[in-house]
Short mmCIF file of C-alpha atoms in Angstrom, two decimals:
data_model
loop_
_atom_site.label_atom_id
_atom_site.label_comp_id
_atom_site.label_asym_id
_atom_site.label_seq_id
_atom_site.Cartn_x
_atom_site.Cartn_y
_atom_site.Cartn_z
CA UNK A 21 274.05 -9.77 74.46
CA UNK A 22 276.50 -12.22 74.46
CA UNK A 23 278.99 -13.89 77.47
CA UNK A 24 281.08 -16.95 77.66
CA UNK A 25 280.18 -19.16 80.84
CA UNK A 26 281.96 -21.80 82.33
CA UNK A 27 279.47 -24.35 84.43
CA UNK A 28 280.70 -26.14 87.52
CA UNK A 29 281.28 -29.59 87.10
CA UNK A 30 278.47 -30.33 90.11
CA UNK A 31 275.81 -27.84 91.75
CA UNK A 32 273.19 -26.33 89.42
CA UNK A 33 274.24 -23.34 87.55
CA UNK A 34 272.09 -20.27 88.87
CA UNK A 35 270.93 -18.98 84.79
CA UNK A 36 271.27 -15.12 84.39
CA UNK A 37 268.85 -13.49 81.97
CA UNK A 38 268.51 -13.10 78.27
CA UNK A 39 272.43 -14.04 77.93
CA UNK A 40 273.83 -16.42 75.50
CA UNK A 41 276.05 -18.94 76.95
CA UNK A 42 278.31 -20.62 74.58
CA UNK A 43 280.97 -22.95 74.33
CA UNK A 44 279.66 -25.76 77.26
CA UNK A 45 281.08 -28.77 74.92
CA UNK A 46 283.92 -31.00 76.61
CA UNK A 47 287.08 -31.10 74.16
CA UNK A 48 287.27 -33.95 71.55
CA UNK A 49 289.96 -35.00 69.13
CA UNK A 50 289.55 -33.61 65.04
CA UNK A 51 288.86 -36.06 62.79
CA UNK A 52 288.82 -35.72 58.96
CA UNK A 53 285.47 -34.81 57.18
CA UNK A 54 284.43 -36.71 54.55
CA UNK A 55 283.89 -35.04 51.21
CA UNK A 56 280.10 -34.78 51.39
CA UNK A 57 280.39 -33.47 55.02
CA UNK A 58 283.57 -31.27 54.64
CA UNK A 59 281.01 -29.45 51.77
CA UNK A 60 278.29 -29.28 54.45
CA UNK A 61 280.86 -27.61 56.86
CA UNK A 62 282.66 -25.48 54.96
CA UNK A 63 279.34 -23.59 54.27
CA UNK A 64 278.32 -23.02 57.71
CA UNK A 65 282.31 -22.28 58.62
CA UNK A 66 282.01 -24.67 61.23
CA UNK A 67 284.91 -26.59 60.47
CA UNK A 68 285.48 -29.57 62.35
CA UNK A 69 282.62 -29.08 64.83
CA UNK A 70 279.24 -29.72 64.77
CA UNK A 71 277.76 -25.99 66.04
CA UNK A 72 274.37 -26.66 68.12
CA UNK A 73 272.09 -24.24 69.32
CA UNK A 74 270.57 -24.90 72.74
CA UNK A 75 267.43 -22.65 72.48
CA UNK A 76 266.14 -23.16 76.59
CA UNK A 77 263.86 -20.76 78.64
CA UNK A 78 265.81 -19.48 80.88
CA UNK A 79 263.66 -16.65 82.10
CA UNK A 80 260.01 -15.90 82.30
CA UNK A 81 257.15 -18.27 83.23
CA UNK A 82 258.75 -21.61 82.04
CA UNK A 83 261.90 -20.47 83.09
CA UNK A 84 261.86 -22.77 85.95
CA UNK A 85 262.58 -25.80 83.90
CA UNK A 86 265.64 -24.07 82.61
CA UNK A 87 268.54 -25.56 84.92
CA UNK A 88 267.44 -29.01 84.44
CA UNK A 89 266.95 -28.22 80.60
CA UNK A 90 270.43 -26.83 80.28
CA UNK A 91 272.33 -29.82 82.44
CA UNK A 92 270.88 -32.27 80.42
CA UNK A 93 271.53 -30.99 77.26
CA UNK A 94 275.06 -30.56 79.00
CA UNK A 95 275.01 -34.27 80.02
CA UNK A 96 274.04 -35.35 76.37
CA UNK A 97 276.56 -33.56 74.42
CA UNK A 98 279.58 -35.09 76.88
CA UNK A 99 277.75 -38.62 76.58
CA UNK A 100 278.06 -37.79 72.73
CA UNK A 101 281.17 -36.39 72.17
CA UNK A 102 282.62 -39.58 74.39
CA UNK A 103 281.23 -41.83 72.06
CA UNK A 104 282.85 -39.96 68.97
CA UNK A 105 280.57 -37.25 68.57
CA UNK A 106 278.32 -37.42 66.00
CA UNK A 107 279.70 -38.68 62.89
CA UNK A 108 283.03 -38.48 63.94
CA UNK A 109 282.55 -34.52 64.92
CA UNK A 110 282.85 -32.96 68.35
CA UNK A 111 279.60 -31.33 69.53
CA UNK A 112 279.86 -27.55 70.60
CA UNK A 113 276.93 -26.43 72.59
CA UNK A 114 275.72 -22.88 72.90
CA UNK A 115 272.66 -21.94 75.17
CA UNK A 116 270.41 -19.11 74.13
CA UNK A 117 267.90 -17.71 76.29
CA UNK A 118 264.81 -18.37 74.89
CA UNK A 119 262.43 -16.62 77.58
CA UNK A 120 261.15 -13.27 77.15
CA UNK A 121 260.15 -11.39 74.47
CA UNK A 122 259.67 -13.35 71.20
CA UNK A 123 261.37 -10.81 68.94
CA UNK A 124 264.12 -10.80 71.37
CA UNK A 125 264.82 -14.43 71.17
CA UNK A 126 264.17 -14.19 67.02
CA UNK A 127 267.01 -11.99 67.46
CA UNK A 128 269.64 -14.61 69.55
CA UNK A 129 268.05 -17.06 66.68
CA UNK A 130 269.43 -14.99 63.55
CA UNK A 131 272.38 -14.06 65.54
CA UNK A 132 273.13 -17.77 66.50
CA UNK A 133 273.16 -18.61 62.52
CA UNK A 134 274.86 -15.30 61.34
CA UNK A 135 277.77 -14.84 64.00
CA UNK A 136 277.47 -18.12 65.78
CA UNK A 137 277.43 -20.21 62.37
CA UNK A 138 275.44 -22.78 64.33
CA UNK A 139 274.07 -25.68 62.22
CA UNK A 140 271.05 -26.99 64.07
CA UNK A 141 269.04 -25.54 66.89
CA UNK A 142 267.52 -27.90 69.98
CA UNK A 143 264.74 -26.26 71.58
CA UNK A 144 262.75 -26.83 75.03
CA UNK A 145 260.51 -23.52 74.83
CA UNK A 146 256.87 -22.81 74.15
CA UNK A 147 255.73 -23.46 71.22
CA UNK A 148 254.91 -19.79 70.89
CA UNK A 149 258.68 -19.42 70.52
CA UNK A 150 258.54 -22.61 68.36
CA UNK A 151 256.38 -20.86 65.60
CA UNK A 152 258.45 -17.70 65.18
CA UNK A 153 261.84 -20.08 65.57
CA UNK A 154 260.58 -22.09 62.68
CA UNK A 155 259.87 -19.17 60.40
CA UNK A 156 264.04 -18.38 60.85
CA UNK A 157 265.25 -22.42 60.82
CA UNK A 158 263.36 -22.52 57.28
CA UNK A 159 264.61 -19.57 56.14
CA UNK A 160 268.17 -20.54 56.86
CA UNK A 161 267.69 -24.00 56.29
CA UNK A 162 268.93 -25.07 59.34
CA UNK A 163 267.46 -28.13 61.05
CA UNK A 164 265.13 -28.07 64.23
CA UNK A 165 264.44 -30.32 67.06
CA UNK A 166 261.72 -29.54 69.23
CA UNK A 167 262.03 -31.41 72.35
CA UNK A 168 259.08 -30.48 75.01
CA UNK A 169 255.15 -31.42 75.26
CA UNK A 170 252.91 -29.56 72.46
CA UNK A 171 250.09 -29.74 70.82
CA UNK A 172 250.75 -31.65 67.90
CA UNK A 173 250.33 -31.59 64.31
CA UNK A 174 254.12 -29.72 63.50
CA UNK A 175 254.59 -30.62 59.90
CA UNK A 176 256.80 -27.45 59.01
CA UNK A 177 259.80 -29.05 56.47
CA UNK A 178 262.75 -28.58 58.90
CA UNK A 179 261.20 -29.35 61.97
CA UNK A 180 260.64 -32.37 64.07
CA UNK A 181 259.16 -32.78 67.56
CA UNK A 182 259.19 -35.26 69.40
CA UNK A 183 257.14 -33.94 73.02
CA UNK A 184 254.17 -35.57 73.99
CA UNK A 185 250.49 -34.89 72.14
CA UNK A 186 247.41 -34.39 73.86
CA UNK A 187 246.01 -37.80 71.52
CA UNK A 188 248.42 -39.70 73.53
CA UNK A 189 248.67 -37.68 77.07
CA UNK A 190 244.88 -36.25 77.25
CA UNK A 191 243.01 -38.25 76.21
CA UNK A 192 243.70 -42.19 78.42
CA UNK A 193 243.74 -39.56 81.94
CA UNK A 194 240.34 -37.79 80.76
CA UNK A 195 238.93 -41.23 80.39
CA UNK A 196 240.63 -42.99 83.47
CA UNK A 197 238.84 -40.24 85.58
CA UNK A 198 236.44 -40.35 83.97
CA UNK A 199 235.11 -44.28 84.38
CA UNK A 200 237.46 -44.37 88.07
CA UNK A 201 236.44 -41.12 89.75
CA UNK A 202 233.49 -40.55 87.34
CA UNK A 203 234.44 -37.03 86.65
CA UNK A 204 231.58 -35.57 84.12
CA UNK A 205 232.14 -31.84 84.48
CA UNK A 206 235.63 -30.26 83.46
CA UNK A 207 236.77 -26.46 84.00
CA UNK A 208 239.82 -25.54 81.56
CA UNK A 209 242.43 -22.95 82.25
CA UNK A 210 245.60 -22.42 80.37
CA UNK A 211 248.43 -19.86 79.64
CA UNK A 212 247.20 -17.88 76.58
CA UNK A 213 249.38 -19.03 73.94
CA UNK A 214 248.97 -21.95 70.86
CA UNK A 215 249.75 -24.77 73.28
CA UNK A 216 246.25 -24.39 75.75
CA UNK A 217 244.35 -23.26 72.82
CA UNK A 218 245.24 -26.00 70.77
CA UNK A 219 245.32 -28.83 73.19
CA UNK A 220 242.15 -27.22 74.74
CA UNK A 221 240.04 -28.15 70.89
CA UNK A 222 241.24 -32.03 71.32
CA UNK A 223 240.47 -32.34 74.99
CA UNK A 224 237.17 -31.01 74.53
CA UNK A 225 236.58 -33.69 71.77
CA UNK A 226 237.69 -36.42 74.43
CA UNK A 227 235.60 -35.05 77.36
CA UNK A 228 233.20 -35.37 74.89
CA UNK A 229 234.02 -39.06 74.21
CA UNK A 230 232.84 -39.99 78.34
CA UNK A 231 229.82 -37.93 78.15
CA UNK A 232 231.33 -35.76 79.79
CA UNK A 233 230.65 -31.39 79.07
CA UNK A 234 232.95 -28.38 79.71
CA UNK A 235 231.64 -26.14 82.15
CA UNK A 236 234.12 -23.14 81.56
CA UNK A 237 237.16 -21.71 79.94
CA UNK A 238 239.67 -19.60 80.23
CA UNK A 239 243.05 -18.67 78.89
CA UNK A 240 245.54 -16.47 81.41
CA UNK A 241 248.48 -14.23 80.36
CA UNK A 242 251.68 -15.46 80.70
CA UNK A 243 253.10 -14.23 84.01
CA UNK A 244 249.67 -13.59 85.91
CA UNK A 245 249.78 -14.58 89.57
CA UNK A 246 247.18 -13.01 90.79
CA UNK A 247 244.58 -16.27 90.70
CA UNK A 248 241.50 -15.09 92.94
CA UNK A 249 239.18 -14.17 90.06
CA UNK A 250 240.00 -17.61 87.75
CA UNK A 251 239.32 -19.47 91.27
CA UNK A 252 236.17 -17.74 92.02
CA UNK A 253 235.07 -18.54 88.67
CA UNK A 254 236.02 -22.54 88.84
CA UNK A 255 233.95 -22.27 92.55
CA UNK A 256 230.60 -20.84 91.10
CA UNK A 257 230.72 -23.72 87.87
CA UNK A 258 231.29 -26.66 90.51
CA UNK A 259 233.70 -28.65 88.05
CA UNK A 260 234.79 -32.44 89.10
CA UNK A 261 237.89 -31.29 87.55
CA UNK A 262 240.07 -28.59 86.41
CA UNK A 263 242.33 -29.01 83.63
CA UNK A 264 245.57 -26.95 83.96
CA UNK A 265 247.12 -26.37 80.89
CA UNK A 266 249.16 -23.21 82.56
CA UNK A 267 253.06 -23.31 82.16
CA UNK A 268 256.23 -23.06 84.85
CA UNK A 269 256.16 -20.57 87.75
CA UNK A 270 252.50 -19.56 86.70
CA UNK A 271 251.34 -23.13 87.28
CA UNK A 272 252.67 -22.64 90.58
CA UNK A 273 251.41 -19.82 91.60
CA UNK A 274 247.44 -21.21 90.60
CA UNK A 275 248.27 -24.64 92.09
CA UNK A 276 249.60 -22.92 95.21
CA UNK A 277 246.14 -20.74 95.41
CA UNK A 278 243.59 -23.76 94.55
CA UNK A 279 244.97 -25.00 97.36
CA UNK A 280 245.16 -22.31 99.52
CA UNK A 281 241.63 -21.52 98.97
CA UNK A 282 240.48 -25.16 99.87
CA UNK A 283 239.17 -26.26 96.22
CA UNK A 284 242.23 -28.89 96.49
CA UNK A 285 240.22 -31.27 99.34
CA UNK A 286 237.40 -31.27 97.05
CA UNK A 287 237.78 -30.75 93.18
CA UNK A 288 240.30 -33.24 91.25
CA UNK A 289 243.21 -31.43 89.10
CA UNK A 290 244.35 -32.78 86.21
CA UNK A 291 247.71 -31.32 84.94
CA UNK A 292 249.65 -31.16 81.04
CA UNK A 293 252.94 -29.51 81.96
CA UNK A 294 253.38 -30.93 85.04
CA UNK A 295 257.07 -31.88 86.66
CA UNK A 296 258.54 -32.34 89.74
CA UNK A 297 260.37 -28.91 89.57
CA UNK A 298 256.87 -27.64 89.00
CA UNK A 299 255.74 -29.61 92.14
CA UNK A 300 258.38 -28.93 94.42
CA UNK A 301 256.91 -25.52 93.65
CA UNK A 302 253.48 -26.05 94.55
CA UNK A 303 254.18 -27.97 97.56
CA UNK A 304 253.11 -30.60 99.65
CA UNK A 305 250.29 -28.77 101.16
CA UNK A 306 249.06 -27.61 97.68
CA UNK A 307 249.46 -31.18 95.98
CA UNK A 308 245.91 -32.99 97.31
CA UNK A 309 244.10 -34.37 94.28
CA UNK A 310 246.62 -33.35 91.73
CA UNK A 311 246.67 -35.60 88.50
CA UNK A 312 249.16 -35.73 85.84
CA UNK A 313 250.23 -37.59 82.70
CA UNK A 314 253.77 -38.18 80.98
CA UNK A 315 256.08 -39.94 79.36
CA UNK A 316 258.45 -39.49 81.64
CA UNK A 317 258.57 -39.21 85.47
CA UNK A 318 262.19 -39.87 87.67
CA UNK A 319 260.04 -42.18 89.51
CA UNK A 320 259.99 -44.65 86.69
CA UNK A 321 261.79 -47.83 87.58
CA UNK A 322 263.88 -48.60 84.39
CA UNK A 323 267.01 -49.00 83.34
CA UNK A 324 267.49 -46.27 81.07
CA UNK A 325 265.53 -44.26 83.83
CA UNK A 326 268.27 -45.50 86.25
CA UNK A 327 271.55 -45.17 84.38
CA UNK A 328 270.31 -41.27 82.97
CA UNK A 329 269.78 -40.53 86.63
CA UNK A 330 273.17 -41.98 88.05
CA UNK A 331 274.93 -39.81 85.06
CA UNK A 332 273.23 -36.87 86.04
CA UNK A 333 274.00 -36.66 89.46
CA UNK A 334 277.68 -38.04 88.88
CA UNK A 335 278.13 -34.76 86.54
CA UNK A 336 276.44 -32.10 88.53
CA UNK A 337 276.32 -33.48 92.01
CA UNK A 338 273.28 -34.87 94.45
CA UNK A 339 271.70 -30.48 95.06
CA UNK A 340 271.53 -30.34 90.77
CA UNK A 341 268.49 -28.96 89.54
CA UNK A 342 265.70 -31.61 90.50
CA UNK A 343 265.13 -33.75 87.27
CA UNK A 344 261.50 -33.45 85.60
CA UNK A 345 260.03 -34.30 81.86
CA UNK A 346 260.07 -30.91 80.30
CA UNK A 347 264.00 -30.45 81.68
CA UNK A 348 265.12 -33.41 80.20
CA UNK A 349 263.30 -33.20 77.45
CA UNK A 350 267.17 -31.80 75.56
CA UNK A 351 268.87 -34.96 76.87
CA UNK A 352 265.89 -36.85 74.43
CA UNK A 353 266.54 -34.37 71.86
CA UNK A 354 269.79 -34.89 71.46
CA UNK A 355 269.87 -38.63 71.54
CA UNK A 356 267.14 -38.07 68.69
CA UNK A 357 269.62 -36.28 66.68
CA UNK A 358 272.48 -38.58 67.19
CA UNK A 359 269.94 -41.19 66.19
CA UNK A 360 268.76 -39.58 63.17
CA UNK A 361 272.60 -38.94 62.09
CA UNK A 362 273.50 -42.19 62.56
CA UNK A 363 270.52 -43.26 59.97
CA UNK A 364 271.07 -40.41 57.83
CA UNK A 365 274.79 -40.73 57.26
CA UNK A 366 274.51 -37.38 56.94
CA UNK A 367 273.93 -33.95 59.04
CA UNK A 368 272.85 -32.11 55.79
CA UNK A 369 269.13 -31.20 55.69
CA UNK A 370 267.21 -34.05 53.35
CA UNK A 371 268.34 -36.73 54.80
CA UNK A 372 268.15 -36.11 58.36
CA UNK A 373 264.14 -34.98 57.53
CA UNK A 374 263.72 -38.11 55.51
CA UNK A 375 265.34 -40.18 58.41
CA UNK A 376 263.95 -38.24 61.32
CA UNK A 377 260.48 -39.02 60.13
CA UNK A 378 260.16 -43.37 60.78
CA UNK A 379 263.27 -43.94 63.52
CA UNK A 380 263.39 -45.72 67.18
CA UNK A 381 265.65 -44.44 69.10
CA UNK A 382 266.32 -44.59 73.11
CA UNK A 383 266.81 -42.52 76.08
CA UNK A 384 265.93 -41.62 79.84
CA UNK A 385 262.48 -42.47 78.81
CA UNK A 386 263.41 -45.32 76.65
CA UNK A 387 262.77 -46.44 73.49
CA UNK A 388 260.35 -44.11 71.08
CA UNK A 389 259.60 -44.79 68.04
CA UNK A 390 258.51 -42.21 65.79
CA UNK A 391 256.21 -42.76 62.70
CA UNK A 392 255.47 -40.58 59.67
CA UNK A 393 256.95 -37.98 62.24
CA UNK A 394 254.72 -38.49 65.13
CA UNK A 395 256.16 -39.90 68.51
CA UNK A 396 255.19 -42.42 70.42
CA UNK A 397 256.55 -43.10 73.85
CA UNK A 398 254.74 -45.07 76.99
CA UNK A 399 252.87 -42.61 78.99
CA UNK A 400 252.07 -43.00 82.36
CA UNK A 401 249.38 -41.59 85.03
CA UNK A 402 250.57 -40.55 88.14
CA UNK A 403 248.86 -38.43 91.07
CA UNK A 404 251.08 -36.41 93.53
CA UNK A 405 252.16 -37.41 96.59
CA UNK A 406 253.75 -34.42 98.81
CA UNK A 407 256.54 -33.48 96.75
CA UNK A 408 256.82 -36.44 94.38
CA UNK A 409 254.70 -38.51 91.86
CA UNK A 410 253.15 -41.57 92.60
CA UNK A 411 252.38 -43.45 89.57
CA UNK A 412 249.28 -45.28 88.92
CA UNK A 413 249.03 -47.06 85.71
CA UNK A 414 250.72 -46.90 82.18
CA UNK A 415 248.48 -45.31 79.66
#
């Protein structure tokens, strides 16, 4: 299904389901391709455009990071295209829905490269969705940037991610709590996908590393909200902590519950894809002893922190979508790209791998450098605070 939607210039846009919305690119003037590039774009037919698939949840469990996820991928590609675009080309965003079912959004994908002639896709989805996206960016050659936390270790030719890694997120907040709040036993619970399973091997190496031992796990289908058994469960093992590895509006529902049920006051939470729109979920009431790691928080005093906020709001207005890491997540991605363009010379696939592998390059979290295709960004601890994050340390 297809429709052509035209986003306020301030409020949040409310996201219908499984729809493609295209054409959310701000006009530019042509420019002339050079030979190399005109080759590039006369085989996808994009002309004088640079055709980018925005693949965002909009629906399901992590659909609640969609509206932040689409604005600043919105905010991006004007910041962009004002500069020049990338290599001289305008930027023409389409959003696919990449919620619901996977062979539904493998559909949008090889629809998005057949009809849509788009000639790289930017993704903030699960990586469930990321390995059956990959198997149709390969085929098609078409490059992929993979914006949001994961569990690490993508080395598919094509691809390049650039979310957080449990080596670098885990692992300092299993330790800080660890030797501060001498945490020893450790409950796990995650969504039931490769993320929590994944993640779930390298913390338990880590928990390892303090002496610490796991004292139960379990992995929850996407969309459950019925918590009771899981929490009953976590009560009888008596953990120090629980490690939530549970995604969107299901993380919400479970924090919402542990706190309910009055394990909040006395068990410590520790949390991967954690975000203030996931907190404003929760609640204040729902928030005590809640733990969290990132690279980015809105909370961070910086300057690039600063001016990306003061853009945001000046495009979609002070109610926007609250701002949180996985959301903004596409604004990083598609600095990344313009980054890795601007090293390439070159939007064809070789040399943007070849330069997307060792690059620096800076956004609302700052500067990041990536090595041998790993990223590396500060991380910080934080612990909430009613409905916002309270940062503790730098990890």
């Amino acid at each position: 299904m297809r429709a052509t939607v035209n986003f306020p210039a301030h409020g949040g846009p409310a996201l219908p389901p499984s729809l493609l919305f295209r054409n959310l690119s701000s006009s530019a003037a042509d420019v002339d391709l050079s030979p190399v590039d005109a080759h590039f774009f006369k085989r996808r037919g994009a002309q004088n455009k640079l055709r980018i698939g925005g693949f965002i949840c909009c629906t399901g469990s992590p659909g609640v990071w969609g509206p932040c996820g689409t604005n600043s991928a919105q905010l991006a590609v004007a910041e962009i295209n004002k500069r020049g675009g990338i290599l001289g080309r305008e930027i023409e965003l389409s959003i696919y829905d990449a919620g619901g079912p996977l062979d539904e959004v493998l559909d949008r994908a090889e629809q998005a490269v057949a009809f849509d002639e788009v000639d790289l896709i930017v993704g903030m989805h699960t990586s469930a969705v990321r390995v059956g996206l990959r198997k149709v960016t390969t085929r098609h050659r078409i490059p992929y940037i993979y914006t949001p936390v994961y569990e690490g270790g993508e080395r598919t030719p094509g691809v390049m991610a650039i979310g957080e890694t449990p080596r670098w997120q885990s692992r300092p907040s299993i330790h800080w709590l660890a030797d501060v709040k001498k945490a020893s036993r450790w409950y796990l619970i995650g969504s039931d996908y490769v993320w929590p399973w994944q993640s779930h091997r390298a913390v338990k190496n880590y928990i390892r590393e303090t002496g610490g031992q796991v004292v139960g796990e379990e992995f929850v289908p996407l969309g459950e909200d019925n918590h009771e058994p899981h929490l009953a469960r976590i009560r009888a093992a008596k953990p120090d902590v629980v490690l939530i590895s549970l995604i969107g509006t299901d993380s919400i529902t479970f924090n919402r519950a542990f706190g309910e049920c009055g394990l909040g006051a006395t068990t410590l939470r520790l949390a991967g894809a954690m975000d203030e729109t996931v907190l404003l979920g929760i609640g204040a009431d729902n928030s005590e002893n809640l733990f969290c790691a990132s690279g980015y928080f809105s909370g961070i005093g910086s300057p690039a922190n600063d001016d990306f906020q003061i853009r945001y709001r000046a495009m979609f207005g002070p109610n926007a979508p609250p701002i949180g890491s996985l959301g903004q997540s596409s604004y990083e991605g598609l600095r990344f790209l313009e980054a890795v363009a601007k090293k390439a010379g070159s939007l064809s696939m070789a040399p943007m791998l070849a330069a997307g592998r060792n690059i620096v390059y800076g956004g609302a979290r700052g500067p990041v450098v990536v090595r041998n295709g790993h990223a590396r960004m500060q991380m910080y601890l934080a612990e909430a605070d009613g409905l916002d994050f309270k940062l503790i340390k730098p990890v």
